[in-house]
Amino acid sequence: MGATGATVILLPVPEAQKRLLALTTERPIVDVPLREAAGRWAARDIAARRTQPSSDLSAMDGYAIRFADMPGPWTVIGESAAGRPFAGTIAVGEATRIFTGAALPPGADTVLIQEEAGRDGDTLLLTGEGPGHLGRNVRRRGLDFDEGATLITAGQRLTPARIAVAATGGHGTLPVRQHVRVAIAATGDELVPPGSGDPATLPESNGVMLAALLADLPVEIIDLGILPDDLNALRDAFAGVGADLLVTTGGASVGDHDLVQPALKAAGGQVDFWRIALRPGKPMMAGRLGGTVVLSLPGNPVSAFVTATLFVRPLIAHMAGAADPFPAPIPTILGEDLPANGPRIDYLRAAMIDGRVHAAAIQDSSMLLTLARSTCLIIRPPHVPAAQAGDSAEILMLA
């Protein structure tokens, strides 16, 4: 209930995610060298500029022959190696020595492997069963792909294998979206930089956690450090941000020192939504300040981690061109009983043990060590009944 007794409406997670993506604007497209493309997303479809292989190649070491000339003998008239093809043509009764990856000479259509061949000078003899059919041990032209074939579709992540296929397809650069500039600020007078202060102070951990959580994404981090619980200081800091995304932690709730929302408005920003039907992480807020999307996460590190996983990472992936930016739930089996869930979707810190998922015994959002020991989050939808060990469940794997 609110201060006036009115019921507070919490936004469902899927609706909040949809509204968050709608706040963004499209990033410009740039071409980057292949060695700089890893972990980014293709901004356009990538088509092959060449056929692979570009000619018929030998799949084995042996001899290039005409299958019609089986069972031989043949006269060896030359050699074909990778990068050094035989310049002539194979005629009736002729063969060339050939190595794996070498171009098949014109006239040849099959490779007799060396384990089934014998040589007497230039005379080649069949010593084994030989190739069972025409085209044996040959990689035909275009076996992998033809010129013009789509190698990577727009929005796909540029994985090592996709970068390799782009290189083989004739590309030296790839089109991607520009890096997302992400400003990160922690708020709270109680915070001190990690590694400083006396043991009675609270080290600020969200900034380094978020930077680590985003390290595999195409971002440029702008560290705003720790901001005080002061309306004017927060307003001025927000107004001076030159970033695509501003992520704050702390000060997003309704206490007297929770000043992020009024500071955002004082700086000329607008709130799009606030408070999510989520545990942990209910007081998250999203809005815009000029050309900057603003996400205000709870100050509690566990809540900040969960909301960053569900909202910050997908938002950055979307801005960077991902076709499907949200983490995909993975089906698994519960290793223990779980109680019925309430009206908010719950993300339980958990770990896989012997192929089954087990929730941590204490789920209090202050338990950061519990998060550090977890490998996944169990997703408990709103209002689901109690579950038993052996029931199916869905999890999100943690980085």
XYZ file of C-alpha atoms in Angstrom:
399
model
C 0.000 0.000 0.000
C 1.173 3.579 -0.679
C 1.211 6.439 1.790
C -2.423 7.280 0.975
C -3.556 3.669 1.178
C -3.650 3.173 -2.600
C -2.339 -0.096 -3.996
C 1.045 0.222 -5.681
C 0.976 -1.330 -9.164
C 4.174 -3.188 -9.936
C 5.176 -3.569 -13.574
C 5.648 -7.190 -14.756
C 9.210 -7.980 -15.838
C 8.367 -8.725 -19.533
C 6.483 -5.424 -19.868
C 9.290 -3.510 -18.181
C 11.836 -5.101 -20.539
C 9.723 -4.182 -23.574
C 9.309 -0.592 -22.423
C 12.992 -0.299 -21.662
C 14.028 -1.270 -25.194
C 11.559 1.278 -26.575
C 13.523 4.055 -24.852
C 16.582 3.503 -27.036
C 17.666 5.015 -30.325
C 19.573 3.149 -33.034
C 23.359 3.317 -32.834
C 25.325 4.241 -35.995
C 26.874 1.450 -38.054
C 30.665 1.257 -38.390
C 32.944 -1.235 -40.141
C 35.562 -2.807 -37.884
C 38.447 -5.192 -38.633
C 37.707 -8.839 -37.946
C 40.042 -8.872 -34.949
C 37.922 -6.155 -33.312
C 34.549 -7.751 -34.061
C 34.445 -10.476 -31.396
C 31.473 -10.253 -29.060
C 29.632 -7.655 -31.133
C 26.567 -8.158 -33.336
C 26.303 -8.012 -37.109
C 24.540 -4.813 -38.145
C 23.638 -6.217 -41.579
C 23.422 -9.602 -43.273
C 26.880 -10.827 -44.296
C 27.000 -12.529 -47.698
C 29.855 -14.614 -49.085
C 32.072 -12.805 -51.573
C 33.570 -16.041 -52.842
C 32.764 -19.750 -53.130
C 34.326 -22.156 -50.636
C 36.053 -24.237 -51.670
C 36.674 -22.312 -54.858
C 37.529 -25.518 -56.748
C 37.340 -29.280 -56.214
C 39.892 -30.204 -53.531
C 41.417 -33.430 -52.290
C 40.252 -34.502 -48.846
C 43.151 -36.949 -48.435
C 46.784 -37.508 -49.390
C 46.970 -39.817 -52.400
C 46.560 -39.677 -56.170
C 44.103 -37.816 -58.373
C 42.631 -40.210 -60.940
C 39.689 -40.726 -63.281
C 37.296 -43.168 -61.633
C 36.536 -44.642 -65.047
C 40.162 -45.843 -65.227
C 39.786 -48.110 -62.184
C 41.509 -50.466 -61.351
C 44.502 -48.955 -63.137
C 47.407 -48.999 -63.616
C 48.106 -45.266 -64.159
C 51.028 -43.160 -65.200
C 51.910 -40.423 -62.691
C 52.512 -37.216 -64.627
C 52.884 -34.599 -61.873
C 51.970 -33.330 -58.439
C 49.318 -31.057 -56.910
C 49.833 -29.459 -53.488
C 47.852 -26.827 -51.587
C 48.687 -23.498 -53.172
C 50.668 -25.196 -55.977
C 48.149 -26.845 -58.325
C 49.136 -29.112 -61.214
C 49.099 -27.033 -64.373
C 48.097 -29.777 -66.809
C 45.073 -31.990 -67.459
C 44.574 -35.622 -66.518
C 43.949 -37.837 -69.547
C 42.948 -41.499 -69.787
C 45.259 -43.694 -67.704
C 47.018 -40.768 -66.030
C 47.256 -39.621 -62.389
C 48.925 -36.957 -60.262
C 50.295 -37.154 -56.765
C 47.983 -35.005 -54.618
C 47.920 -33.779 -51.036
C 45.107 -32.815 -48.673
C 43.646 -29.439 -49.608
C 45.194 -29.390 -53.072
C 43.146 -28.574 -56.166
C 41.998 -31.549 -58.226
C 43.526 -31.275 -61.709
C 41.120 -30.924 -64.656
C 40.102 -34.363 -65.897
C 40.444 -36.025 -62.467
C 37.309 -36.761 -60.444
C 38.398 -39.085 -57.614
C 41.284 -39.509 -55.146
C 42.923 -42.860 -54.532
C 44.334 -42.685 -51.001
C 48.032 -43.404 -50.608
C 47.407 -46.315 -48.217
C 45.793 -48.216 -51.109
C 48.356 -47.269 -53.761
C 51.783 -48.546 -54.790
C 54.446 -46.827 -56.932
C 56.973 -48.332 -59.318
C 58.681 -45.281 -60.741
C 55.963 -43.373 -62.587
C 53.635 -46.358 -62.597
C 50.797 -46.251 -60.033
C 49.200 -49.502 -58.955
C 46.065 -50.264 -56.915
C 47.028 -52.249 -53.798
C 43.765 -52.049 -51.806
C 40.049 -51.894 -52.422
C 40.285 -48.416 -53.892
C 37.623 -45.690 -53.952
C 34.128 -47.155 -53.944
C 32.526 -44.510 -56.137
C 33.206 -41.541 -58.385
C 34.073 -38.428 -56.367
C 35.453 -40.347 -53.404
C 37.782 -38.285 -51.144
C 36.952 -35.071 -53.011
C 35.578 -31.866 -51.476
C 33.454 -30.461 -54.264
C 33.519 -26.769 -55.217
C 30.984 -24.902 -53.068
C 30.675 -27.744 -50.535
C 30.776 -25.219 -47.671
C 29.045 -22.262 -49.330
C 28.604 -20.493 -52.665
C 29.281 -16.861 -53.468
C 26.277 -14.784 -52.404
C 25.163 -17.173 -49.657
C 24.211 -15.564 -46.343
C 26.922 -16.405 -43.818
C 25.704 -14.296 -40.872
C 22.315 -12.666 -40.418
C 21.842 -9.198 -38.965
C 21.585 -9.309 -35.195
C 23.651 -12.477 -34.728
C 26.516 -12.385 -32.208
C 29.930 -12.397 -33.840
C 31.352 -15.556 -32.318
C 34.827 -16.898 -33.164
C 33.312 -19.373 -35.651
C 31.254 -16.663 -37.368
C 34.284 -14.416 -37.630
C 36.184 -17.304 -39.208
C 33.466 -17.956 -41.768
C 33.362 -14.240 -42.595
C 37.105 -14.288 -43.223
C 36.816 -17.379 -45.415
C 33.936 -15.717 -47.214
C 36.182 -12.864 -48.300
C 35.562 -10.216 -45.620
C 38.274 -8.243 -43.857
C 35.859 -6.030 -41.929
C 32.331 -6.422 -40.576
C 29.523 -3.902 -40.013
C 28.597 -3.457 -36.337
C 26.939 -0.818 -34.163
C 29.148 1.731 -32.421
C 30.208 0.998 -28.861
C 27.632 1.892 -26.209
C 28.900 4.544 -23.817
C 27.819 3.525 -20.307
C 28.196 5.862 -17.345
C 28.092 4.118 -13.947
C 27.465 5.972 -10.689
C 26.944 4.755 -7.135
C 25.024 6.963 -4.718
C 25.195 7.048 -0.928
C 26.994 8.986 1.786
C 27.799 5.714 3.549
C 29.992 4.430 0.713
C 33.770 4.566 0.326
C 35.949 3.352 -2.559
C 36.900 -0.340 -2.282
C 40.179 -0.859 -0.472
C 39.997 2.400 1.490
C 38.541 3.506 4.803
C 38.261 1.712 8.102
C 36.421 -1.617 8.585
C 33.344 0.187 9.886
C 32.716 1.883 6.516
C 30.890 0.254 3.590
C 33.038 -0.392 0.499
C 31.272 0.464 -2.750
C 31.028 -2.764 -4.762
C 28.365 -2.117 -7.397
C 30.589 -0.100 -9.714
C 33.251 -2.771 -10.092
C 30.599 -5.503 -10.242
C 28.726 -3.785 -13.068
C 31.917 -3.073 -15.003
C 32.839 -6.759 -14.729
C 29.320 -7.848 -15.686
C 29.508 -5.743 -18.863
C 33.117 -6.580 -19.751
C 32.195 -8.950 -22.614
C 29.897 -6.386 -24.252
C 30.884 -3.623 -26.718
C 30.853 -0.795 -24.182
C 32.928 2.184 -23.134
C 32.647 2.575 -19.364
C 32.541 6.064 -17.861
C 33.143 5.779 -14.108
C 31.347 8.557 -12.223
C 32.438 7.111 -8.899
C 30.440 7.677 -5.717
C 27.903 10.516 -5.695
C 26.649 12.004 -2.411
C 23.064 11.987 -1.173
C 22.620 15.590 -2.233
C 19.924 16.701 -4.664
C 21.947 19.456 -6.300
C 25.085 17.342 -6.623
C 23.123 14.498 -8.201
C 21.267 16.854 -10.534
C 24.507 18.434 -11.757
C 26.215 15.064 -12.204
C 23.298 13.691 -14.207
C 22.996 16.795 -16.358
C 26.678 16.596 -17.287
C 26.668 12.968 -18.387
C 27.687 12.406 -22.004
C 26.688 8.777 -22.466
C 24.183 6.562 -24.233
C 23.246 4.893 -20.938
C 23.475 6.095 -17.345
C 23.312 3.355 -14.717
C 22.985 4.408 -11.095
C 22.849 2.228 -7.998
C 21.167 3.209 -4.767
C 18.738 6.013 -4.004
C 15.949 4.692 -6.219
C 13.417 3.886 -3.493
C 11.159 6.150 -1.410
C 13.258 7.074 1.645
C 14.259 10.603 2.603
C 17.732 10.039 1.134
C 16.528 8.351 -2.058
C 17.130 11.305 -4.354
C 17.856 9.760 -7.757
C 14.341 10.224 -9.115
C 13.921 13.893 -8.065
C 17.475 14.632 -9.238
C 16.730 13.114 -12.634
C 13.627 15.267 -12.980
C 15.511 18.372 -11.775
C 18.113 17.752 -14.496
C 15.351 17.731 -17.139
C 14.851 13.990 -17.363
C 11.679 11.923 -17.386
C 10.731 8.698 -15.617
C 9.155 6.057 -17.849
C 8.497 3.381 -15.212
C 9.379 2.652 -11.612
C 9.067 -0.447 -9.444
C 8.954 -3.942 -10.915
C 7.087 -7.094 -9.855
C 10.443 -8.684 -9.184
C 12.404 -10.125 -6.278
C 15.100 -9.036 -5.675
C 15.126 -5.642 -7.379
C 11.633 -4.168 -7.056
C 12.592 -0.442 -6.812
C 14.316 -0.248 -10.211
C 13.546 2.864 -12.267
C 13.978 3.681 -15.966
C 13.728 6.916 -17.901
C 15.483 9.291 -20.263
C 17.603 12.413 -19.929
C 17.986 14.002 -23.334
C 19.651 11.374 -25.513
C 20.627 9.219 -22.540
C 18.667 6.227 -21.269
C 18.717 6.147 -17.464
C 18.490 2.970 -15.387
C 18.469 3.325 -11.607
C 19.154 0.029 -9.849
C 18.771 -0.756 -6.167
C 21.859 -0.151 -4.046
C 21.782 -3.653 -2.604
C 24.495 -5.509 -4.592
C 22.430 -8.692 -5.039
C 19.448 -6.693 -6.296
C 21.742 -4.637 -8.517
C 23.246 -7.821 -9.963
C 19.869 -9.393 -10.741
C 18.413 -6.242 -12.312
C 21.602 -5.700 -14.309
C 21.319 -9.254 -15.629
C 17.669 -8.813 -16.598
C 17.767 -5.224 -17.820
C 21.195 -3.592 -18.210
C 22.921 -6.330 -20.210
C 19.916 -6.881 -22.533
C 19.540 -3.129 -23.051
C 23.186 -2.783 -24.081
C 22.938 -5.836 -26.341
C 19.844 -4.325 -27.977
C 21.589 -0.988 -28.496
C 24.575 -2.861 -29.956
C 22.361 -4.619 -32.507
C 21.429 -7.967 -30.938
C 18.374 -9.564 -32.534
C 17.516 -11.422 -29.315
C 19.079 -9.528 -26.394
C 17.441 -11.258 -23.432
C 19.021 -14.195 -21.574
C 17.450 -17.510 -22.529
C 16.063 -19.650 -19.685
C 17.431 -23.185 -19.556
C 15.205 -26.112 -18.513
C 16.480 -28.239 -15.637
C 15.346 -30.422 -12.736
C 14.943 -29.327 -9.134
C 17.091 -31.082 -6.593
C 14.925 -30.069 -3.645
C 11.436 -28.874 -2.702
C 10.565 -25.192 -3.112
C 7.684 -23.292 -1.464
C 4.871 -21.598 -3.361
C 5.736 -18.169 -4.723
C 3.963 -14.853 -4.162
C 2.882 -12.139 -6.616
C 6.392 -11.198 -7.804
C 8.643 -13.251 -10.070
C 11.492 -14.554 -7.947
C 15.090 -15.221 -8.983
C 16.648 -17.600 -6.464
C 20.412 -17.872 -6.196
C 21.327 -21.493 -6.790
C 23.940 -23.995 -7.937
C 23.929 -27.195 -9.983
C 24.816 -30.323 -7.988
C 24.926 -33.734 -9.689
C 22.837 -32.464 -12.599
C 20.076 -30.911 -10.482
C 19.595 -27.357 -9.294
C 19.606 -26.495 -5.593
C 18.570 -23.107 -4.204
C 20.772 -21.449 -1.585
C 19.427 -21.938 1.926
C 19.234 -18.199 2.700
C 17.852 -15.947 -0.031
C 18.023 -12.634 1.843
C 19.138 -9.995 -0.666
C 21.911 -8.823 1.667
C 23.775 -12.130 1.205
C 26.402 -11.212 -1.372
C 28.589 -14.243 -0.599
C 25.620 -16.439 -1.502
C 25.562 -14.797 -4.924
C 29.317 -15.256 -5.318
C 28.903 -19.003 -4.677
C 25.952 -19.378 -7.051
C 26.172 -20.515 -10.655
C 22.589 -19.832 -11.710
C 19.264 -18.249 -10.786
C 16.105 -20.346 -10.459
C 13.136 -18.547 -12.034
C 9.971 -18.796 -9.933
C 7.034 -17.197 -11.782
C 4.378 -15.292 -9.819
C 1.842 -17.373 -7.872
C 3.343 -20.771 -8.783
C 2.471 -23.528 -6.288
C 5.007 -25.382 -4.209
C 7.398 -27.572 -6.209
C 8.989 -30.879 -5.314
C 12.418 -32.321 -5.986
C 12.337 -33.840 -9.464
C 9.978 -31.212 -10.857
C 11.079 -29.226 -13.910
C 12.276 -25.659 -13.537
C 13.987 -22.945 -15.550
C 17.261 -21.250 -14.702
C 19.462 -18.422 -15.930
C 23.148 -19.254 -15.916
C 25.390 -16.675 -14.278
C 28.533 -15.322 -15.861
